[in-house]
mmCIF file of C-alpha atoms and ligand atoms in Angstrom:
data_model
loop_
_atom_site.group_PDB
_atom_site.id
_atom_site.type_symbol
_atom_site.label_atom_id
_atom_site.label_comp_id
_atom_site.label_asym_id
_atom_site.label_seq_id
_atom_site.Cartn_x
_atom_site.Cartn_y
_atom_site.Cartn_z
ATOM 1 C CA UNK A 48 32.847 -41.351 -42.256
ATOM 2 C CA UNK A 49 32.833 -39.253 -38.940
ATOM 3 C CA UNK A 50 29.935 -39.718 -36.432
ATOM 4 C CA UNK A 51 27.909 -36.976 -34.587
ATOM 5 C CA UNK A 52 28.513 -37.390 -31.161
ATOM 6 C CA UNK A 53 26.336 -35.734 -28.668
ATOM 7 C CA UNK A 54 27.662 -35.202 -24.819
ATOM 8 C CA UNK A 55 25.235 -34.206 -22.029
ATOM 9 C CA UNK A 56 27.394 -31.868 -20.075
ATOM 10 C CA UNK A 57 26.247 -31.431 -16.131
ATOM 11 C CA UNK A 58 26.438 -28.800 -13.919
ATOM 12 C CA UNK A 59 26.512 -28.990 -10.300
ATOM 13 C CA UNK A 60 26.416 -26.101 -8.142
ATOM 14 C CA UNK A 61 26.883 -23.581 -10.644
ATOM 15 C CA UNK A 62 29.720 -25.420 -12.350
ATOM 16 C CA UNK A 63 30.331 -27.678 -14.528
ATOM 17 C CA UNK A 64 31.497 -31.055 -13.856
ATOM 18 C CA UNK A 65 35.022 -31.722 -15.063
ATOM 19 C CA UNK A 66 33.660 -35.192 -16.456
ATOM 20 C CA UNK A 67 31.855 -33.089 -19.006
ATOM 21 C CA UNK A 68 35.371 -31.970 -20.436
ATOM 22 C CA UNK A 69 36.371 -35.224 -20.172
ATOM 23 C CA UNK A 70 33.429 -36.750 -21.889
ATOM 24 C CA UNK A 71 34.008 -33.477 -24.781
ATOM 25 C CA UNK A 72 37.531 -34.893 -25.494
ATOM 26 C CA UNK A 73 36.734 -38.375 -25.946
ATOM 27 C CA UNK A 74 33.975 -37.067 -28.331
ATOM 28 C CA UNK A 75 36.404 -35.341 -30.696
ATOM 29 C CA UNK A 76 38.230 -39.089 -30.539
ATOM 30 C CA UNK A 77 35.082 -41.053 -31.591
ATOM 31 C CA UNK A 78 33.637 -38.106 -34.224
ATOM 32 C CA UNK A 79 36.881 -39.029 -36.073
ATOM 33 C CA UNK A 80 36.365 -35.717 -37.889
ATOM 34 C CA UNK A 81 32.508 -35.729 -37.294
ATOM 35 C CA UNK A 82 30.507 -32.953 -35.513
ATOM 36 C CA UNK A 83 30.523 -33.331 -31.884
ATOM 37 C CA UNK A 84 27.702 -30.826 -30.022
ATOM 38 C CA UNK A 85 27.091 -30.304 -26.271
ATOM 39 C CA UNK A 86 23.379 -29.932 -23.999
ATOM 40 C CA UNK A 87 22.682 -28.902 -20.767
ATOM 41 C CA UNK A 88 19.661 -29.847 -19.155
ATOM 42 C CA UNK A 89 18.484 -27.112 -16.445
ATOM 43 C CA UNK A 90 18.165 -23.033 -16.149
ATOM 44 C CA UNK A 91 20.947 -21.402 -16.771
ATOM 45 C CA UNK A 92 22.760 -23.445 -19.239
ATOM 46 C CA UNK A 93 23.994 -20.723 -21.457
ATOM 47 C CA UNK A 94 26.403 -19.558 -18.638
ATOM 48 C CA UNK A 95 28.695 -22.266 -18.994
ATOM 49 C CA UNK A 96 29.001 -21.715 -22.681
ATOM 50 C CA UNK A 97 32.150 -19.909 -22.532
ATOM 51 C CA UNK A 98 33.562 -22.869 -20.626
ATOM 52 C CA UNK A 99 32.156 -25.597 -22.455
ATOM 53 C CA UNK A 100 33.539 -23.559 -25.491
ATOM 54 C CA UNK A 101 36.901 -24.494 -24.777
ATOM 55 C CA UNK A 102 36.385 -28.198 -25.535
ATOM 56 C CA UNK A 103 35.578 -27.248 -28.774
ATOM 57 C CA UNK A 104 31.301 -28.876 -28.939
ATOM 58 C CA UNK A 105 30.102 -26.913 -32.450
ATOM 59 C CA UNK A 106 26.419 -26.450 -30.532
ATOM 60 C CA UNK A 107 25.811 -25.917 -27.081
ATOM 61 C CA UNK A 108 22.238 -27.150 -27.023
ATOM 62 C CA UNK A 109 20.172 -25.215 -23.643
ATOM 63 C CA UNK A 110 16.875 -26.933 -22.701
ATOM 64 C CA UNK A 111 15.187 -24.522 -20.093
ATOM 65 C CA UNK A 112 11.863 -24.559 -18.946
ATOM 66 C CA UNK A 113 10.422 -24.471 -15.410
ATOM 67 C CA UNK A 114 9.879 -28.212 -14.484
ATOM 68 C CA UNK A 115 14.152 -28.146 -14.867
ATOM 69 C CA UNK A 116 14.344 -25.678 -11.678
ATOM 70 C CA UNK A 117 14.947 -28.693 -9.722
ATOM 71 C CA UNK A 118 16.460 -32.069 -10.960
ATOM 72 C CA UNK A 119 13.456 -35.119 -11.462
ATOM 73 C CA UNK A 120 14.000 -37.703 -12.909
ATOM 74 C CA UNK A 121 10.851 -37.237 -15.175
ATOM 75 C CA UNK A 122 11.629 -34.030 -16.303
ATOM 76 C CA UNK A 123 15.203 -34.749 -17.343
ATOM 77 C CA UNK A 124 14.290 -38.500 -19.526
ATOM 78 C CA UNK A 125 11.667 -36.511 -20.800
ATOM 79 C CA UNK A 126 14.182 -33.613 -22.259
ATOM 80 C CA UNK A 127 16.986 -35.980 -23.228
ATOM 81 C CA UNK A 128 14.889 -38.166 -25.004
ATOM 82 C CA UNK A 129 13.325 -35.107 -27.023
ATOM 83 C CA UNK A 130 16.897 -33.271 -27.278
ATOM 84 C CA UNK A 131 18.301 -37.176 -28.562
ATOM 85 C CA UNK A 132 15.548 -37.369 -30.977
ATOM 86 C CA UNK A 133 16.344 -33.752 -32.705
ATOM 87 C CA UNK A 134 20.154 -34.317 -32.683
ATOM 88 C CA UNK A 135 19.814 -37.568 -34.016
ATOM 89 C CA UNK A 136 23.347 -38.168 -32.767
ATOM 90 C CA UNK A 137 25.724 -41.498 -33.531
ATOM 91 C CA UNK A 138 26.667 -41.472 -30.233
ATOM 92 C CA UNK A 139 25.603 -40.330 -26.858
ATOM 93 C CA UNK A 140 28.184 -39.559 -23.711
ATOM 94 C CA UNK A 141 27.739 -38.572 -20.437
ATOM 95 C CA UNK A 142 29.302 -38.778 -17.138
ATOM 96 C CA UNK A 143 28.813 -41.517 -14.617
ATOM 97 C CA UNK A 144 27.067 -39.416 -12.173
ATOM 98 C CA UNK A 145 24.326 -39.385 -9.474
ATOM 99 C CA UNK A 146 21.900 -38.258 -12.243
ATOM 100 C CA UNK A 147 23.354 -40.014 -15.193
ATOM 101 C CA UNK A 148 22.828 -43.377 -13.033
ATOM 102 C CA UNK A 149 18.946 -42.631 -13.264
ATOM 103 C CA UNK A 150 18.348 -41.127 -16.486
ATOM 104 C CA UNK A 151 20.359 -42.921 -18.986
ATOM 105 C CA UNK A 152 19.070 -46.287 -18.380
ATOM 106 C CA UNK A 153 15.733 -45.414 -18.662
ATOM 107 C CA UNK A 154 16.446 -42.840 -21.867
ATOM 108 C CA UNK A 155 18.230 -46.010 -23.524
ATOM 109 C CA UNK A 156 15.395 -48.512 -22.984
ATOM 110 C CA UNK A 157 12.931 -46.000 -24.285
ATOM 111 C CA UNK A 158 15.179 -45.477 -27.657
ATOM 112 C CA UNK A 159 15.926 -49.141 -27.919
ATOM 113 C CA UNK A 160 19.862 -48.742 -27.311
ATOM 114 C CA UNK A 161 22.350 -50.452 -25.682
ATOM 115 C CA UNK A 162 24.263 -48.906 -22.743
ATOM 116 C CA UNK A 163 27.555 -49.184 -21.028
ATOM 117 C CA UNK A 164 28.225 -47.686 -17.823
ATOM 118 C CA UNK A 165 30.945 -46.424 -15.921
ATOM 119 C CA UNK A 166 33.591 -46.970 -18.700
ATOM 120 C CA UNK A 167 37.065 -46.461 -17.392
ATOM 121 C CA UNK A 168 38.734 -46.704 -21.028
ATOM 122 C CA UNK A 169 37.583 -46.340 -24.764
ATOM 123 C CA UNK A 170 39.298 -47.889 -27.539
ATOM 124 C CA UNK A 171 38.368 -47.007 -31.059
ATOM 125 C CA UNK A 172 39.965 -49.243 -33.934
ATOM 126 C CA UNK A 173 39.100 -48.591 -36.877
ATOM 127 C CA UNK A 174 35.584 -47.438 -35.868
ATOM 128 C CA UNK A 175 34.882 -50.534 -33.913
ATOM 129 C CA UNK A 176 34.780 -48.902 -30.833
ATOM 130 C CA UNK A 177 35.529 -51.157 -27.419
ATOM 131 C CA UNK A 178 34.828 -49.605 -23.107
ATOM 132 C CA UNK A 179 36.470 -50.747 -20.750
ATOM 133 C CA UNK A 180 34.297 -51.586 -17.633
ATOM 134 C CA UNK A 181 34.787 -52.730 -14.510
ATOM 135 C CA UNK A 182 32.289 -55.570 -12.831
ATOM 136 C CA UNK A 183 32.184 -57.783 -9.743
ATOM 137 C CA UNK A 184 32.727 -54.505 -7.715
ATOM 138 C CA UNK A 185 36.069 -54.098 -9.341
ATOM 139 C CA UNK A 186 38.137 -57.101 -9.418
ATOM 140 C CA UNK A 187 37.594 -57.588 -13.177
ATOM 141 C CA UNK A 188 37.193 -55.309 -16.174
ATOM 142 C CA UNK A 189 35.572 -56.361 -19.411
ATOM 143 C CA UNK A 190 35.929 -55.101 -22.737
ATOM 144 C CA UNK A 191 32.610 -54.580 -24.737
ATOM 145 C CA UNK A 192 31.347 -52.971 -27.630
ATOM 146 C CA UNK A 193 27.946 -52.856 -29.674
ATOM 147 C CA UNK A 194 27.324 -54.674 -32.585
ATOM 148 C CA UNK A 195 24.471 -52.400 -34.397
ATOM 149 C CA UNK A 196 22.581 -48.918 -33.225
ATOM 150 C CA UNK A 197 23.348 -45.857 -31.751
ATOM 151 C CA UNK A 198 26.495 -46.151 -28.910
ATOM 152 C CA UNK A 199 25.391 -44.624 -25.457
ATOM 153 C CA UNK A 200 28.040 -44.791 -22.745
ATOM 154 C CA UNK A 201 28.620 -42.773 -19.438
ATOM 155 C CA UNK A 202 32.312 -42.177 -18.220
ATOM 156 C CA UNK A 203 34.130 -42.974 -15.079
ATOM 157 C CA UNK A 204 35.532 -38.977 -13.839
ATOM 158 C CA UNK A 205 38.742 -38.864 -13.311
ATOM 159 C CA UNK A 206 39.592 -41.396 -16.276
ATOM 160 C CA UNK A 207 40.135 -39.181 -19.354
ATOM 161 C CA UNK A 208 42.116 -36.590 -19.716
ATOM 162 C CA UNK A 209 40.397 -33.313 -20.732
ATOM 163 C CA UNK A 210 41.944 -31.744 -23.778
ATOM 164 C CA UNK A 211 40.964 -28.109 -24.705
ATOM 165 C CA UNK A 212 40.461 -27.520 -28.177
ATOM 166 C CA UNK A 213 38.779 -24.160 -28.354
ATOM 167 C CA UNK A 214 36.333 -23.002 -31.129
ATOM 168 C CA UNK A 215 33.121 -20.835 -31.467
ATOM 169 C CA UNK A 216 30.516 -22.829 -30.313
ATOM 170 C CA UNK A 217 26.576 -22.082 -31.182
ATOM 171 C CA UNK A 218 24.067 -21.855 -28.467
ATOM 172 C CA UNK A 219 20.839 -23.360 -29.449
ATOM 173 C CA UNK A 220 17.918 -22.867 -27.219
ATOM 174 C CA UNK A 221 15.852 -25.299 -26.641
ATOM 175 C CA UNK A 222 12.559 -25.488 -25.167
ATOM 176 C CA UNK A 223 11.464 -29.312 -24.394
ATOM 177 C CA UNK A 224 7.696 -30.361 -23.713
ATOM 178 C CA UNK A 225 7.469 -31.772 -20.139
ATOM 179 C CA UNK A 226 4.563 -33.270 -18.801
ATOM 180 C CA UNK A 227 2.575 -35.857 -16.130
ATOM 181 C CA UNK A 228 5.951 -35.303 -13.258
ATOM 182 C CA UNK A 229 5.188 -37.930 -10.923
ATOM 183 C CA UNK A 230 7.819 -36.480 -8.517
ATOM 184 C CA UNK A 231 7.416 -33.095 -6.301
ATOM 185 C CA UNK A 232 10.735 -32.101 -4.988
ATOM 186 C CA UNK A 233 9.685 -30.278 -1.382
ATOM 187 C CA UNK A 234 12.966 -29.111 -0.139
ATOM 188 C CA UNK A 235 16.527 -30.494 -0.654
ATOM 189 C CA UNK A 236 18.836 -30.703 2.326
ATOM 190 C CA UNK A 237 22.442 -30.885 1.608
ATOM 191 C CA UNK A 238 24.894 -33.106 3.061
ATOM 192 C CA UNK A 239 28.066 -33.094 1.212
ATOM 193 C CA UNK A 240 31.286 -34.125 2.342
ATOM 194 C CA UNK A 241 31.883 -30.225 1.784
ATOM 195 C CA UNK A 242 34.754 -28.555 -0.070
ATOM 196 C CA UNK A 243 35.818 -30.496 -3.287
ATOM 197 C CA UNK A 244 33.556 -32.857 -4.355
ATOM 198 C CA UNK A 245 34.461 -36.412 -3.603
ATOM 199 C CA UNK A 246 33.822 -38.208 -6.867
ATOM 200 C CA UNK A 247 36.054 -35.785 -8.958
ATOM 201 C CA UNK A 248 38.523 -34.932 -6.564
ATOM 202 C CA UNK A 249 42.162 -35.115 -7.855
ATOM 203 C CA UNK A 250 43.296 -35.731 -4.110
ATOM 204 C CA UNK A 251 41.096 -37.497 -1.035
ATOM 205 C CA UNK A 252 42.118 -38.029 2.360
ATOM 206 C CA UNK A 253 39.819 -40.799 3.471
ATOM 207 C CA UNK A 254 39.518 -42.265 7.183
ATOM 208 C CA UNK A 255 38.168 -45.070 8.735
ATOM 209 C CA UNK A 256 37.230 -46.670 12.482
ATOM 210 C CA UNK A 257 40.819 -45.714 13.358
ATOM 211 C CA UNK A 258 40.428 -42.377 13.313
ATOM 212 C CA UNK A 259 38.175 -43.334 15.831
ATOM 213 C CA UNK A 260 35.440 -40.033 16.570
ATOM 214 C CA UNK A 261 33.922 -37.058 14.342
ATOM 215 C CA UNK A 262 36.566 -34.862 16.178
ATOM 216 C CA UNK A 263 39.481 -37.164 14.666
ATOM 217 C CA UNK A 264 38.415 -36.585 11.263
ATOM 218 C CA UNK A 265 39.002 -33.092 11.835
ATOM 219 C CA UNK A 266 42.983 -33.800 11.855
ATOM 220 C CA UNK A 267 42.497 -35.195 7.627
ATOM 221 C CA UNK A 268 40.194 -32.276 7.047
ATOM 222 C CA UNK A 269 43.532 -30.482 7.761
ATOM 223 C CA UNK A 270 45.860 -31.992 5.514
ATOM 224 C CA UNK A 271 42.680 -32.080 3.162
ATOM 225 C CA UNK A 272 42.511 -28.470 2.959
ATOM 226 C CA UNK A 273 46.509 -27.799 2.898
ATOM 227 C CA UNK A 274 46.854 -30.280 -0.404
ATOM 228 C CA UNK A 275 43.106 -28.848 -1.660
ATOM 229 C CA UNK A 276 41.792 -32.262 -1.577
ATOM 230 C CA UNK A 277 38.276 -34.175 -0.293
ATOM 231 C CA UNK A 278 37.522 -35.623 2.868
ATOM 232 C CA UNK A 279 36.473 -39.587 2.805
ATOM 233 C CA UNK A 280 35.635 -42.734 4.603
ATOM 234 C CA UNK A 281 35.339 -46.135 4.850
ATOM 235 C CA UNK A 282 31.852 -47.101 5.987
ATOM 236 C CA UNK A 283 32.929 -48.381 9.154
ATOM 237 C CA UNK A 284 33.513 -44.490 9.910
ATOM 238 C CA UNK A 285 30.001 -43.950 8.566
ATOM 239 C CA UNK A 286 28.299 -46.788 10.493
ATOM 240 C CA UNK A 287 30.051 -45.360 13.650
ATOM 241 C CA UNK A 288 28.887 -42.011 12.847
ATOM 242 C CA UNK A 289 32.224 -40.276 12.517
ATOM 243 C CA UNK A 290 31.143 -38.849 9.678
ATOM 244 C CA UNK A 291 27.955 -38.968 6.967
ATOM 245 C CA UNK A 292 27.306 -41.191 4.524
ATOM 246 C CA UNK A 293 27.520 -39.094 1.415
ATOM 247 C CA UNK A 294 31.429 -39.540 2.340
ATOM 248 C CA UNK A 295 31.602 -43.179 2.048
ATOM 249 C CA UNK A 296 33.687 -44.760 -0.781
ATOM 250 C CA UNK A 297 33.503 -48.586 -1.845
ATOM 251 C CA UNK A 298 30.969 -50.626 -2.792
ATOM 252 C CA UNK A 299 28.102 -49.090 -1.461
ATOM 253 C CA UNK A 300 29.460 -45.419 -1.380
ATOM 254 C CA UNK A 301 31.134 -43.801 -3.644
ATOM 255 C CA UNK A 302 33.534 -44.741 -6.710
ATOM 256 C CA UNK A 303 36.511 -42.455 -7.247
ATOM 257 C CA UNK A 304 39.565 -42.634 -8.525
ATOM 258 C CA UNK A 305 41.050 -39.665 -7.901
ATOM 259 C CA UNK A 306 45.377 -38.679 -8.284
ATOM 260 C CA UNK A 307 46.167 -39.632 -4.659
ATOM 261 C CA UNK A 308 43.899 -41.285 -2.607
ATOM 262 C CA UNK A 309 45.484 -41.303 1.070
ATOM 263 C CA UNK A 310 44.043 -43.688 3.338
ATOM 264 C CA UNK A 311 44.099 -43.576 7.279
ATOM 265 C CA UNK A 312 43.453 -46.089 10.128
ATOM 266 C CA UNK A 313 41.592 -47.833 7.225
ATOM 267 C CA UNK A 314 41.874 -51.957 6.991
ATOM 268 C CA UNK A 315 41.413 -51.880 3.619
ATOM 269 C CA UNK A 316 38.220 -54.296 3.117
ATOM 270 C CA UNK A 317 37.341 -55.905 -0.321
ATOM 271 C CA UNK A 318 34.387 -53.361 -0.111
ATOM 272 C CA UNK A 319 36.194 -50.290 0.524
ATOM 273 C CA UNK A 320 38.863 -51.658 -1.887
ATOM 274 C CA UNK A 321 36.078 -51.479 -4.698
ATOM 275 C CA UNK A 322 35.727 -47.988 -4.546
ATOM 276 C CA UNK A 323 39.287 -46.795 -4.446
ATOM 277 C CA UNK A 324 41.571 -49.550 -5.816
ATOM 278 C CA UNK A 325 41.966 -47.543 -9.119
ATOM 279 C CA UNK A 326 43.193 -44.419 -7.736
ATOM 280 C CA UNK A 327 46.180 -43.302 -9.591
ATOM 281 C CA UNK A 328 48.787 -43.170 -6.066
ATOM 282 C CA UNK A 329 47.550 -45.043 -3.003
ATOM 283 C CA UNK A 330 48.968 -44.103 0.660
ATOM 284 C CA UNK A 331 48.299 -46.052 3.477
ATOM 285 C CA UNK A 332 48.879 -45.300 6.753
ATOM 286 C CA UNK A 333 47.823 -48.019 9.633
ATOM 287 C CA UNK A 334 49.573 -49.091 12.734
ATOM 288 C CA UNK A 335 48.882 -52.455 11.791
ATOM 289 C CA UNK A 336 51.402 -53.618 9.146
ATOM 290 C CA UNK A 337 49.373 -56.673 8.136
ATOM 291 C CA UNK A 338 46.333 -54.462 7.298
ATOM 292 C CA UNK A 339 45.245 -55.395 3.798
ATOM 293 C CA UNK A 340 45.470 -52.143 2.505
ATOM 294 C CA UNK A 341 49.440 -52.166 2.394
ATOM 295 C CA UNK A 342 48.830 -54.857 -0.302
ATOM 296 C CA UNK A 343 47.074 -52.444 -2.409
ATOM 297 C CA UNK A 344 48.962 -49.229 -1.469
ATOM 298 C CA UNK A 345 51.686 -47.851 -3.465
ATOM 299 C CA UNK A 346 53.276 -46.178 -0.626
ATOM 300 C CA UNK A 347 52.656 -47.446 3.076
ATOM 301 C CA UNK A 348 53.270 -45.705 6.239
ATOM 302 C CA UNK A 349 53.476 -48.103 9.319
ATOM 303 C CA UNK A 350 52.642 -45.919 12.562
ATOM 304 C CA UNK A 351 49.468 -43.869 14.336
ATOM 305 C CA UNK A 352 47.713 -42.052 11.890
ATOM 306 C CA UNK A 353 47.668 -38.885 14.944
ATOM 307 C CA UNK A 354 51.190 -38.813 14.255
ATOM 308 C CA UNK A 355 51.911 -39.522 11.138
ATOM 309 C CA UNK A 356 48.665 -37.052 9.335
ATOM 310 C CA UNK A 357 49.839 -34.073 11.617
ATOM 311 C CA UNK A 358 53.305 -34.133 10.285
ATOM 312 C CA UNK A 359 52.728 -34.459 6.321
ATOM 313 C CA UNK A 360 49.764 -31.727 7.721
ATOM 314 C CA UNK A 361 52.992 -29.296 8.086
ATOM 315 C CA UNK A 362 55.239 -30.880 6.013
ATOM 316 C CA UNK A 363 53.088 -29.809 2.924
ATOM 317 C CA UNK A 364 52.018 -26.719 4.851
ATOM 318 C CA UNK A 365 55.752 -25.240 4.379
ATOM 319 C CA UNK A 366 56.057 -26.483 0.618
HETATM 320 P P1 FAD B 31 38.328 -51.585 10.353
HETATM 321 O O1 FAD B 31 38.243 -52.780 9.469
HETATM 322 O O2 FAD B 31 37.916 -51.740 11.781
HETATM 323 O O3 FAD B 31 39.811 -51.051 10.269
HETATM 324 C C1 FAD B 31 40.318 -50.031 11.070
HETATM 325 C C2 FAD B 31 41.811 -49.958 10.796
HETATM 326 O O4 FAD B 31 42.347 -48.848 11.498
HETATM 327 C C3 FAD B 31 42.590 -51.190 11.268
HETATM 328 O O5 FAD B 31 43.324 -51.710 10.177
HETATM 329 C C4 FAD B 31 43.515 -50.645 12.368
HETATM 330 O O6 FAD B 31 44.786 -51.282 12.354
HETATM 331 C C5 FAD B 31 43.634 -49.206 11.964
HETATM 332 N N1 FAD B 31 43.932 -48.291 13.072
HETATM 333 C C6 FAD B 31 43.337 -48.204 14.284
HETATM 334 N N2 FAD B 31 43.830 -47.163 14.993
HETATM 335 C C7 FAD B 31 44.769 -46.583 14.208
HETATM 336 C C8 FAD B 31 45.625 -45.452 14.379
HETATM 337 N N3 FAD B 31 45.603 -44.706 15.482
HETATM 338 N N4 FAD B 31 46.482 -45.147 13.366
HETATM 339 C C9 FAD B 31 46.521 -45.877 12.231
HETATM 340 N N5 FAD B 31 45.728 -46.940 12.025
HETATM 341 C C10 FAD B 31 44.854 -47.297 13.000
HETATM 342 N N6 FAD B 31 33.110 -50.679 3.543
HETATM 343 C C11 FAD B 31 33.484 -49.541 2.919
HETATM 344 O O7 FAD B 31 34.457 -48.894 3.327
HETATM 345 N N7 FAD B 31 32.762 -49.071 1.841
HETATM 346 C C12 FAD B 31 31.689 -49.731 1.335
HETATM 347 O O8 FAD B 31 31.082 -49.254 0.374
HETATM 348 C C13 FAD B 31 31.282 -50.937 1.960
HETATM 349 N N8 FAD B 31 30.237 -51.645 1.486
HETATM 350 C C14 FAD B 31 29.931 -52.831 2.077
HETATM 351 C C15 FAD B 31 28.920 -53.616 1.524
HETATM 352 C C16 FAD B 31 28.607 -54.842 2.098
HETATM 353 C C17 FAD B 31 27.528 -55.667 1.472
HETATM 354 C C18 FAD B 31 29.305 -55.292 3.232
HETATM 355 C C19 FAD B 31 28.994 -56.618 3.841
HETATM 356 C C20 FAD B 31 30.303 -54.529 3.791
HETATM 357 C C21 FAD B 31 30.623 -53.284 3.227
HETATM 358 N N9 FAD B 31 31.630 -52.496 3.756
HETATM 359 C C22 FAD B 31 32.013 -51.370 3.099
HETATM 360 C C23 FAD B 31 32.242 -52.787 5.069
HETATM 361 C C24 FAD B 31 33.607 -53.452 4.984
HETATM 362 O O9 FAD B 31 33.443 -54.858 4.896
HETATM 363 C C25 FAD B 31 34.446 -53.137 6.241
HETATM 364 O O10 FAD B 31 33.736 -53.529 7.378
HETATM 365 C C26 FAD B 31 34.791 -51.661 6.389
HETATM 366 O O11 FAD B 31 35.375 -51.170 5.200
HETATM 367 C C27 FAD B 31 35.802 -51.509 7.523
HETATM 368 O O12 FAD B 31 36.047 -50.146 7.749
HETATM 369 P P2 FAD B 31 37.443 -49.703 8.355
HETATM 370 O O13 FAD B 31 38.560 -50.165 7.494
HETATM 371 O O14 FAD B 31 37.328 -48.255 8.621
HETATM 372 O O15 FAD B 31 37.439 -50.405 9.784
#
């Protein structure tokens, strides 16, 4: 028998993260023929319904009220919980985000469900269903499943390829009941690594202590912009303030695993490793050819990343 599988899309900025798509098509997989249906949590929702249309949810659920102006964490358990409990669904997806990392932990304990994070692959045989995850910062992956309940998992971006599969989907308003926020959001200053965003970025040109000043970074903003990719770093780029820390990837930064992941006058620590070592196409480029990235990289580029950056800067610039 199919399963109703719910997906909590997220919108960032006025659009919607691809992981949402990519969370939609791995619904259809695991409804086997069930009803998948779509919420947004926050004003506005019913925008995006045109565009969440297109991966074919049957209901786009909207919660709205005015404690969702602003993301707290409060506010948001407090709606999924309620929007959980009136979909009753078999299964509950979202994307491994910033938010995603606070709320569905603390949604799952509340229901009594398991959950499985940052799955990188989903098997479904026979309706046993098996993630793929990865722990001890990446080295390993392990395969796990649940034995009894609801399944509630959030999804690596950048892991499953979105598939459209248009149809005419229902809005449903829906109006939760929020109460006792503990959290007062006073004003939000942005620092974001600008442009694309990092964690879903098909292409990221990432530097570390060799690029050696904030200025230097400005030569992989460059090619960056020419191959309409993201800006990164390693954190010894952040702890040397080249650049901020909301561009740090590894361990303690950010996870991505984006198409091609170039990186530049980067050593290629096990920490930094953990937070790029899945990208689809690694580049390195470090004048040192017994840097530990090379051993990681698919392509490597022995030389002076001034040098070298500059000239696939206008080599792509003329393509
Ligand atoms: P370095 O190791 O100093 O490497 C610089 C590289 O640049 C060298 O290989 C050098 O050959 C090359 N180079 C220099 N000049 C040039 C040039 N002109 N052209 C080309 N190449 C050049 N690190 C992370 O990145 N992310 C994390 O999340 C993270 N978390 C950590 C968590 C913990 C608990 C700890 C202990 C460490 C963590 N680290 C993390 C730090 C990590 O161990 C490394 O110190 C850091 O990744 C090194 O940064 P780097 O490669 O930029 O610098």
């Amino acid at each position: 028998m199919g399963k109703k599988v719910m997906v909590l899309a997220e919108a960032k900025d006025g659009k919607l993260r691809n992981v949402s798509f990519e969370a939609l098509t791995v619904a259809h997989k695991l409804a086997a023929g069930g009803e998948v249906v779509a919420a947004l949590i926050g004003n506005g929702g019913s925008a995006h319904a045109e565009a969440i249309s297109k991966y074919g949810p049957s209901k786009l659920y909207v919660a709205e009220d005015e404690a969702l102006a602003v993301y707290t964490p409060d506010a948001y358990v407090q709606t999924l919980l309620q929007l959980v409990q009136d979909i009753s669904p078999d299964v509950i997806l979202m994307g491994h985000t910033a938010i995603s990392k606070e709320v569905a932990p603390r949604v799952a304990a509340r229901l009594g469900l398991g959950l499985l994070t940052d799955c990188t692959a989903i098997e479904d045989s026979e309706g046993s269903v098996s993630f793929d995850r990865p722990i001890y910062a990446g080295k390993a992956f392990q395969k796990r499943g649940f034995q009894e309940g609801g399944i509630f998992a959030t999804l690596r971006a950048n892991n499953f390829q979105p598939v459209e599969n248009p149809v005419q989907t229902q809005i449903v308003p829906f109006q939760p009941e929020i109460k006792d926020i503990r959290t007062i959001v006073k004003e939000i200053v942005r620092k974001t690594a600008g442009g694309v965003d990092l964690s879903e970025a098909k292409i990221i040109i990432s530097g570390g202590r060799g690029v050696k000043s904030a200025e230097g970074f400005a030569v992989l903003k460059e090619l960056a912009d020419v191959l309409g990719g993201a800006v990164g770093a390693s954190r010894g780029a952040c702890d040397a303030g080249y650049c901020h820390y909301a561009m740090q990837i590894g361990q303690t930064g950010k996870v991505v695993t984006p198409d091609l992941y170039i990186a530049c006058g980067i050593s290629g620590a096990i920490q930094h490793l953990a937070g790029m070592s899945n990208s689809k196409c690694i580049v390195a480029i470090n004048k040192d050819p017994e840097a530990p990235i090379f051993q990681v990289a698919d392509y490597g580029i022995v030389g002076d990343l001034f040098e070298v950056v500059p000239l696939l800067t206008s080599e792509f610039q003329n393509v």
